[in-house]
Amino acid sequence: MRLLHTADWHIGRRLHGFDLTEEQENAFNQIEKIALDEKVDGIIIAGDLYDCSMPSEDSVGILNSVIEKLNLKDKLPVYAISGNHDSAIRLSTGTKWFKQTHFYLHTQLEEAFKPVELPDTQIFLLPYFELFAAQQYFNDDSIKQLDQAFKLISDKMKSFFVPNKSHILVAHFFADGSATTDSEIKLTVGGLASVPVSLLKDFDYVALGHLHGKDALHAKRARYSGSPVKFSLSEANQKKGVYIIDTDPFKLTFKPITPIRDVKVLTDSFDTLTDEAIYKKQNLDNYFGITLTDTKLIPNAMARLRNIYPNIISLAWENGYADALDYDGENGKEIRQKDPMDLLKEFYEKVANDTLTPQQQKWAASALKDANKPDSGGKN
C-alpha cells in the first residue's frame, strides 16, 4: 500500500498579518498533484486542518474544496484526525456519512479503537485528546501523565492488530526528542509534554502531526510530515512537503512543495540591503525577516525598507535596542536624579555604540531647554 502523509494545514493562518490563502491553496494543489503522480492509495492528514476552533467561512470553504477534490473528484480515500487547533465537535459534523466516500475523520478518543480495515493494512486514527478524556474512557483517575495514557491506548490498539497486516498510527502529539519551532503551541498534558518514542515501536509507521518541521523527529518509522507552508521565521530554513509511505516493503520518500513566496532571513547593514545590486538578487515577493547590523539609528527604517521589500514580517537590530534601556541595575530614583543630557549621552552610546557629536549635543541641549519651558508641558 502507498499512502501520502501530510499534516498541520492550519487553514486560516496568517504570517505576521499577511494572508496565506494563496500560499496554502498553492500547497494543496501540489499535494493533489503529488498524490496523483505517485498513484497513492490514500491520503493521511495528521491533525490541525484549521488554525483555530472557530474557522472563518472562507477557511471552511477552502477545506471543503480541498477534500472535495481529493476525495470526490480524485476518488482518493482520506484518513484524517483533529488536532489541538481544531474543534473536535465542529469538525466531526457529517463524519458518519463521510465514510460512504472513504473519508475517515476521527475526532474522539473512542474512535481510535476502530481501525480502518484495508486488505493489507490497519489504520488507527488517534485524534488529539486531553488527559481527562483518557481518564474518563478508561475509568481511571490515576492516569496523570501522557505516557500513562498512551501506554493504555497503545495496548488496547494492539489487541485489535490483525496478523500479517501493516499497522499504521495517525496521531497528533509531541514525541520525545523532537525539535520545535516558534509557530507551534506547546502541548502539555498532565505535566508531561511528550510521548516516548519507545511506545511507538509496535506500529509499522506512525504518521505524526503537530510539529511543523519534517526533520523534527528522526525515528525510522515515526515522522512528522511538517506543515505544507511556512508559518514563522523560525521555519525559514525548513523544506516543506509530504511523505510517501510504501508499506510492503517499507519505504519512506519525501516530496517537496515549492512555495509561491518563501520565508527568508536577511542580516546586513541598511546601506547593503538597499543597494540595488544586492536586492535585485532576491525574489522581492518573498517574506523577509530582516536584522540590521547598523550601530547608528536609521530614521524610518521599516518604511524605507518596505519600499524595496514589501513583505517584511519582522525587523530587528543586531545590537539590540531593547537592551539600551537597561542602565546596569540603576533604579528609577537614581535615573531621575541624573542630568538629562548625561542620560541622553549614555542612552546614545548604548544604542549607537558611539558618542554624540558636538553639533548633536547642541541640538539636544536646545531641545531639552525648550522642553523645560513653563508653557511647553515640561518640568519647571
Short mmCIF file of C-alpha atoms in Angstrom, two decimals:
data_model
loop_
_atom_site.label_atom_id
_atom_site.label_comp_id
_atom_site.label_asym_id
_atom_site.label_seq_id
_atom_site.Cartn_x
_atom_site.Cartn_y
_atom_site.Cartn_z
CA MET A 1 0.00 0.00 0.00
CA ARG A 2 1.16 3.51 -0.79
CA LEU A 3 -0.02 6.49 1.28
CA LEU A 4 0.65 10.22 1.34
CA HIS A 5 1.29 11.74 4.78
CA THR A 6 0.57 15.42 5.39
CA ALA A 7 -0.46 17.44 8.45
CA ASP A 8 -0.78 20.87 10.05
CA TRP A 9 -2.58 22.66 7.26
CA HIS A 10 -3.70 25.43 9.63
CA ILE A 11 -6.19 26.85 7.16
CA GLY A 12 -6.84 30.47 8.10
CA ARG A 13 -3.35 31.07 9.50
CA ARG A 14 -1.69 34.43 8.89
CA LEU A 15 2.02 35.22 8.83
CA HIS A 16 2.59 38.38 10.86
CA GLY A 17 -0.60 39.83 9.41
CA PHE A 18 -0.08 38.57 5.86
CA ASP A 19 -2.87 36.44 4.39
CA LEU A 20 -1.56 32.98 3.47
CA THR A 21 -4.59 31.80 1.50
CA GLU A 22 -2.78 31.89 -1.84
CA GLU A 23 0.22 30.05 -0.37
CA GLN A 24 -1.99 27.38 1.18
CA GLU A 25 -4.08 26.81 -1.95
CA ASN A 26 -0.85 26.51 -3.96
CA ALA A 27 0.40 23.88 -1.49
CA PHE A 28 -2.88 21.94 -1.63
CA ASN A 29 -2.75 21.89 -5.44
CA GLN A 30 0.76 20.45 -5.26
CA ILE A 31 -0.33 17.84 -2.71
CA GLU A 32 -3.07 16.74 -5.09
CA LYS A 33 -0.60 16.54 -7.99
CA ILE A 34 1.90 14.54 -5.92
CA ALA A 35 -0.86 12.15 -4.84
CA LEU A 36 -1.94 11.55 -8.43
CA ASP A 37 1.59 11.34 -9.85
CA GLU A 38 2.64 8.87 -7.16
CA LYS A 39 -0.58 6.87 -7.57
CA VAL A 40 -1.17 6.73 -3.83
CA ASP A 41 -3.91 4.59 -2.30
CA GLY A 42 -4.95 7.25 0.19
CA ILE A 43 -4.06 10.47 1.98
CA ILE A 44 -3.30 10.86 5.69
CA ILE A 45 -3.92 14.24 7.35
CA ALA A 46 -2.50 14.15 10.89
CA GLY A 47 -4.45 16.97 12.51
CA ASP A 48 -4.74 20.76 12.65
CA LEU A 49 -6.75 21.12 9.49
CA TYR A 50 -7.82 24.56 10.71
CA ASP A 51 -5.80 27.15 12.58
CA CYS A 52 -8.50 27.80 15.16
CA SER A 53 -11.52 26.13 16.70
CA MET A 54 -13.92 28.61 15.08
CA PRO A 55 -12.68 28.94 11.49
CA SER A 56 -13.97 31.66 9.20
CA GLU A 57 -16.40 30.97 6.38
CA ASP A 58 -13.53 31.34 3.92
CA SER A 59 -11.46 28.77 5.81
CA VAL A 60 -14.34 26.29 5.86
CA GLY A 61 -14.81 26.83 2.14
CA ILE A 62 -11.14 26.14 1.43
CA LEU A 63 -11.12 22.88 3.40
CA ASN A 64 -14.36 21.73 1.79
CA SER A 65 -12.92 22.46 -1.64
CA VAL A 66 -9.69 20.54 -0.98
CA ILE A 67 -11.46 17.48 0.43
CA GLU A 68 -13.97 17.58 -2.42
CA LYS A 69 -11.15 17.48 -4.98
CA LEU A 70 -9.15 14.76 -3.27
CA ASN A 71 -11.98 12.54 -2.12
CA LEU A 72 -14.84 13.07 -4.56
CA LYS A 73 -13.13 14.13 -7.78
CA ASP A 74 -9.92 12.10 -7.49
CA LYS A 75 -11.59 9.21 -5.61
CA LEU A 76 -8.79 9.11 -3.03
CA PRO A 77 -9.56 7.78 0.45
CA VAL A 78 -8.71 10.32 3.17
CA TYR A 79 -7.67 9.33 6.70
CA ALA A 80 -7.75 12.37 9.00
CA ILE A 81 -7.82 13.34 12.67
CA SER A 82 -8.49 16.52 14.60
CA GLY A 83 -5.54 18.37 16.15
CA ASN A 84 -5.22 20.71 19.11
CA HIS A 85 -6.15 23.72 16.94
CA ASP A 86 -9.33 22.08 15.65
CA SER A 87 -12.71 21.94 17.34
CA ALA A 88 -13.38 18.21 17.57
CA ILE A 89 -17.14 18.79 17.82
CA ARG A 90 -17.39 21.14 14.85
CA LEU A 91 -15.05 19.06 12.72
CA SER A 92 -16.99 15.88 13.43
CA THR A 93 -20.18 17.15 11.80
CA GLY A 94 -21.03 14.75 9.00
CA THR A 95 -18.39 12.13 9.79
CA LYS A 96 -20.88 9.26 9.71
CA TRP A 97 -21.78 9.77 6.08
CA PHE A 98 -18.26 10.88 5.11
CA LYS A 99 -17.28 7.21 5.38
CA GLN A 100 -19.52 6.40 2.44
CA THR A 101 -16.92 8.08 0.22
CA HIS A 102 -13.97 6.69 2.21
CA PHE A 103 -13.32 9.92 4.06
CA TYR A 104 -12.45 8.77 7.57
CA LEU A 105 -12.26 11.64 10.08
CA HIS A 106 -11.83 10.75 13.76
CA THR A 107 -12.23 13.43 16.41
CA GLN A 108 -12.97 11.46 19.60
CA LEU A 109 -10.68 9.17 21.60
CA GLU A 110 -13.05 6.19 21.46
CA GLU A 111 -12.91 6.23 17.65
CA ALA A 112 -9.20 5.43 17.78
CA PHE A 113 -10.02 1.81 18.65
CA LYS A 114 -11.97 1.27 15.45
CA PRO A 115 -9.22 0.88 12.86
CA VAL A 116 -9.89 1.46 9.20
CA GLU A 117 -9.59 -2.03 7.73
CA LEU A 118 -7.85 -2.31 4.37
CA PRO A 119 -6.79 -5.51 2.57
CA ASP A 120 -3.22 -5.41 3.87
CA THR A 121 -3.23 -2.53 6.37
CA GLN A 122 -4.96 -1.29 9.51
CA ILE A 123 -5.01 2.47 10.09
CA PHE A 124 -5.60 3.66 13.66
CA LEU A 125 -6.72 7.29 13.77
CA LEU A 126 -5.92 8.81 17.18
CA PRO A 127 -7.11 12.44 17.41
CA TYR A 128 -5.62 14.97 19.79
CA PHE A 129 -7.08 14.38 23.24
CA GLU A 130 -6.95 15.94 26.68
CA LEU A 131 -5.85 13.86 29.66
CA PHE A 132 -9.33 13.86 31.21
CA ALA A 133 -10.68 12.13 28.08
CA ALA A 134 -8.34 9.19 28.74
CA GLN A 135 -9.29 9.16 32.42
CA GLN A 136 -12.96 9.00 31.51
CA TYR A 137 -12.55 6.43 28.76
CA PHE A 138 -10.50 4.04 30.90
CA ASN A 139 -12.39 4.99 34.08
CA ASP A 140 -9.06 5.55 35.78
CA ASP A 141 -8.31 8.77 37.68
CA SER A 142 -4.78 7.54 38.39
CA ILE A 143 -3.79 8.49 34.83
CA LYS A 144 -1.77 11.64 35.48
CA GLN A 145 0.66 11.78 32.60
CA LEU A 146 0.52 11.45 28.85
CA ASP A 147 2.82 8.43 28.68
CA GLN A 148 0.48 6.55 31.03
CA ALA A 149 -2.50 7.37 28.84
CA PHE A 150 -0.73 6.50 25.61
CA LYS A 151 0.51 3.18 27.02
CA LEU A 152 -3.09 2.17 27.72
CA ILE A 153 -4.22 3.44 24.32
CA SER A 154 -1.42 1.61 22.52
CA ASP A 155 -2.06 -1.64 24.39
CA LYS A 156 -5.75 -1.54 23.51
CA MET A 157 -4.97 -0.79 19.86
CA LYS A 158 -2.61 -3.77 19.75
CA SER A 159 -5.45 -6.02 20.90
CA PHE A 160 -7.10 -5.25 17.55
CA PHE A 161 -3.99 -5.97 15.46
CA VAL A 162 -4.63 -8.42 12.64
CA PRO A 163 -1.56 -10.58 11.97
CA ASN A 164 0.17 -10.20 8.60
CA LYS A 165 -1.21 -6.69 8.14
CA SER A 166 0.71 -3.42 8.41
CA HIS A 167 -0.35 -1.28 11.35
CA ILE A 168 -0.29 2.49 10.89
CA LEU A 169 -0.97 5.02 13.64
CA VAL A 170 -2.03 8.58 12.82
CA ALA A 171 -1.62 10.89 15.83
CA HIS A 172 -1.15 14.49 16.89
CA PHE A 173 1.23 14.99 19.79
CA PHE A 174 4.78 15.84 20.77
CA ALA A 175 7.10 12.84 20.53
CA ASP A 176 10.02 12.76 22.93
CA GLY A 177 13.21 14.16 21.42
CA SER A 178 11.51 16.27 18.76
CA ALA A 179 12.62 19.78 17.80
CA THR A 180 10.11 22.64 17.84
CA THR A 181 9.70 25.99 16.08
CA ASP A 182 8.05 29.26 17.12
CA SER A 183 4.82 28.50 15.29
CA GLU A 184 3.63 25.53 17.35
CA ILE A 185 1.65 25.62 20.57
CA LYS A 186 3.43 23.53 23.17
CA LEU A 187 1.24 20.65 24.25
CA THR A 188 1.48 19.81 27.92
CA VAL A 189 -0.90 17.18 29.21
CA GLY A 190 -0.83 16.16 32.85
CA GLY A 191 2.62 17.67 33.35
CA LEU A 192 4.29 15.63 30.62
CA ALA A 193 4.53 17.20 27.20
CA SER A 194 5.73 14.24 25.14
CA VAL A 195 5.20 10.60 24.27
CA PRO A 196 8.33 8.41 24.49
CA VAL A 197 9.28 7.10 21.06
CA SER A 198 9.72 3.64 22.61
CA LEU A 199 5.93 3.42 22.95
CA LEU A 200 5.56 3.70 19.16
CA LYS A 201 7.67 0.66 18.28
CA ASP A 202 4.78 -1.76 17.72
CA PHE A 203 3.44 0.23 14.77
CA ASP A 204 4.87 -0.19 11.30
CA TYR A 205 4.58 3.55 10.75
CA VAL A 206 3.44 6.48 12.89
CA ALA A 207 2.21 9.48 10.88
CA LEU A 208 2.53 12.43 13.23
CA GLY A 209 1.17 15.95 13.26
CA HIS A 210 1.74 18.99 15.49
CA LEU A 211 5.36 19.93 14.78
CA HIS A 212 5.90 21.90 11.60
CA GLY A 213 9.30 20.60 10.51
CA LYS A 214 9.77 17.31 8.68
CA ASP A 215 13.08 16.80 10.48
CA ALA A 216 11.65 17.38 13.95
CA LEU A 217 11.94 13.67 14.73
CA HIS A 218 14.49 11.23 13.31
CA ALA A 219 12.86 7.91 14.08
CA LYS A 220 12.96 5.30 11.34
CA ARG A 221 9.22 4.64 11.30
CA ALA A 222 7.74 7.67 13.05
CA ARG A 223 7.80 11.04 11.32
CA TYR A 224 6.25 14.46 11.29
CA SER A 225 5.33 15.45 7.77
CA GLY A 226 5.64 19.09 8.78
CA SER A 227 3.31 21.82 7.61
CA PRO A 228 2.99 22.37 3.85
CA VAL A 229 3.52 26.13 4.30
CA LYS A 230 6.00 28.09 6.44
CA PHE A 231 4.26 29.76 9.37
CA SER A 232 7.11 31.56 11.13
CA LEU A 233 10.58 32.99 10.67
CA SER A 234 11.99 30.03 12.61
CA GLU A 235 10.87 27.80 9.72
CA ALA A 236 12.85 29.77 7.12
CA ASN A 237 15.41 27.01 6.54
CA GLN A 238 12.92 24.14 6.54
CA LYS A 239 11.96 22.22 3.42
CA LYS A 240 8.21 21.80 3.17
CA GLY A 241 6.49 18.86 1.57
CA VAL A 242 4.84 15.49 2.20
CA TYR A 243 5.94 11.92 2.80
CA ILE A 244 5.07 8.98 0.58
CA ILE A 245 4.88 5.75 2.60
CA ASP A 246 5.15 2.33 1.00
CA THR A 247 4.16 -0.35 3.48
CA ASP A 248 5.49 -3.52 1.82
CA PRO A 249 8.40 -3.35 1.59
CA PHE A 250 8.60 -0.32 3.85
CA LYS A 251 9.94 2.80 2.20
CA LEU A 252 9.70 6.49 3.08
CA THR A 253 10.13 9.19 0.42
CA PHE A 254 9.92 12.95 0.92
CA LYS A 255 8.32 15.03 -1.84
CA PRO A 256 8.96 18.79 -1.66
CA ILE A 257 6.40 21.55 -2.09
CA THR A 258 7.54 24.74 -3.84
CA PRO A 259 6.13 27.95 -2.32
CA ILE A 260 4.97 30.98 -4.24
CA ARG A 261 6.68 33.20 -1.69
CA ASP A 262 9.39 31.79 0.53
CA VAL A 263 10.38 32.95 4.02
CA LYS A 264 13.89 34.40 4.09
CA VAL A 265 16.20 35.85 6.73
CA LEU A 266 18.44 38.81 5.83
CA THR A 267 21.11 40.15 8.17
CA ASP A 268 23.15 43.11 6.95
CA SER A 269 23.57 46.86 7.10
CA PHE A 270 20.85 49.20 5.89
CA ASP A 271 23.07 50.51 3.08
CA THR A 272 23.81 46.98 1.85
CA LEU A 273 20.17 45.89 1.93
CA THR A 274 19.11 48.99 0.00
CA ASP A 275 21.85 48.60 -2.60
CA GLU A 276 20.14 47.81 -5.92
CA ALA A 277 22.92 45.43 -6.92
CA ILE A 278 22.22 43.43 -3.75
CA TYR A 279 18.44 43.43 -3.51
CA LYS A 280 17.95 42.61 -7.19
CA LYS A 281 19.39 39.18 -6.41
CA GLN A 282 16.39 38.50 -4.15
CA ASN A 283 12.86 37.45 -5.01
CA LEU A 284 11.32 40.59 -3.55
CA ASP A 285 7.90 38.93 -3.29
CA ASN A 286 9.25 36.66 -0.54
CA TYR A 287 8.50 37.20 3.14
CA PHE A 288 11.54 38.67 4.88
CA GLY A 289 12.76 38.77 8.43
CA ILE A 290 15.40 41.49 8.47
CA THR A 291 18.08 42.15 11.08
CA LEU A 292 20.06 45.36 10.70
CA THR A 293 23.70 45.38 11.76
CA ASP A 294 23.96 49.18 11.87
CA THR A 295 25.22 50.81 15.05
CA LYS A 296 23.56 54.13 14.23
CA LEU A 297 19.85 54.84 14.18
CA ILE A 298 18.22 54.63 10.75
CA PRO A 299 15.26 57.04 10.52
CA ASN A 300 12.07 55.41 9.20
CA ALA A 301 13.95 52.16 8.60
CA MET A 302 10.86 49.97 8.23
CA ALA A 303 9.08 52.27 5.79
CA ARG A 304 12.18 52.72 3.66
CA LEU A 305 12.92 49.01 3.59
CA ARG A 306 9.33 48.19 2.67
CA ASN A 307 9.70 50.31 -0.44
CA ILE A 308 12.04 47.54 -1.61
CA TYR A 309 10.91 44.50 0.39
CA PRO A 310 7.10 44.88 0.64
CA ASN A 311 6.55 41.68 2.64
CA ILE A 312 8.68 42.29 5.73
CA ILE A 313 7.43 40.17 8.62
CA SER A 314 9.93 41.38 11.22
CA LEU A 315 12.63 44.00 11.68
CA ALA A 316 15.26 43.67 14.38
CA TRP A 317 18.58 45.29 15.23
CA GLU A 318 21.60 43.11 15.84
CA ASN A 319 22.81 45.49 18.55
CA GLY A 320 19.57 45.10 20.47
CA TYR A 321 17.83 48.39 21.11
CA ALA A 322 15.72 46.72 23.76
CA ASP A 323 18.84 46.39 25.88
CA ALA A 324 19.56 50.09 25.65
CA LEU A 325 17.15 50.88 28.46
CA ASP A 326 18.91 48.62 30.95
CA TYR A 327 21.00 51.04 32.99
CA ASP A 328 23.13 48.38 34.63
CA GLY A 329 20.78 47.87 37.54
CA GLU A 330 20.18 51.53 38.44
CA ASN A 331 16.73 52.10 39.85
CA GLY A 332 14.29 54.73 38.71
CA LYS A 333 15.13 57.15 41.52
CA GLU A 334 18.81 57.20 40.60
CA ILE A 335 17.95 57.73 36.95
CA ARG A 336 15.68 60.69 37.75
CA GLN A 337 18.50 62.31 39.73
CA LYS A 338 20.81 62.30 36.73
CA ASP A 339 21.25 65.25 34.43
CA PRO A 340 19.04 64.75 31.32
CA MET A 341 21.97 65.43 29.00
CA ASP A 342 24.06 62.79 30.74
CA LEU A 343 21.20 60.31 30.41
CA LEU A 344 20.88 61.12 26.72
CA LYS A 345 24.61 60.60 26.18
CA GLU A 346 24.51 57.23 27.95
CA PHE A 347 21.45 56.15 26.01
CA TYR A 348 23.00 57.12 22.68
CA GLU A 349 26.23 55.30 23.50
CA LYS A 350 24.35 52.12 24.37
CA VAL A 351 22.13 52.29 21.29
CA ALA A 352 24.58 53.51 18.65
CA ASN A 353 27.86 52.35 20.16
CA ASP A 354 29.12 55.88 19.53
CA THR A 355 29.25 59.30 21.21
CA LEU A 356 27.22 62.38 20.43
CA THR A 357 28.99 64.86 18.20
CA PRO A 358 29.33 68.47 19.42
CA GLN A 359 26.60 69.52 16.98
CA GLN A 360 24.28 66.76 18.20
CA GLN A 361 24.90 67.88 21.79
CA LYS A 362 23.92 71.45 20.83
CA TRP A 363 20.69 70.22 19.23
CA ALA A 364 19.93 68.07 22.25
CA ALA A 365 20.62 70.93 24.68
CA SER A 366 18.31 73.21 22.71
CA ALA A 367 15.56 70.58 22.64
CA LEU A 368 15.86 69.93 26.38
CA LYS A 369 15.74 73.67 27.07
CA ASP A 370 12.56 74.03 25.00
CA ALA A 371 11.02 71.00 26.71
CA ASN A 372 11.55 72.57 30.13
CA LYS A 373 9.93 75.91 29.34
CA PRO A 374 6.83 76.54 31.50
CA ASP A 375 4.47 76.60 28.51
CA SER A 376 5.94 73.52 26.86
CA GLY A 377 4.47 70.95 29.20
CA GLY A 378 7.90 70.13 30.63
CA LYS A 379 9.05 70.44 34.23
CA ASN A 380 9.74 73.86 35.76
#
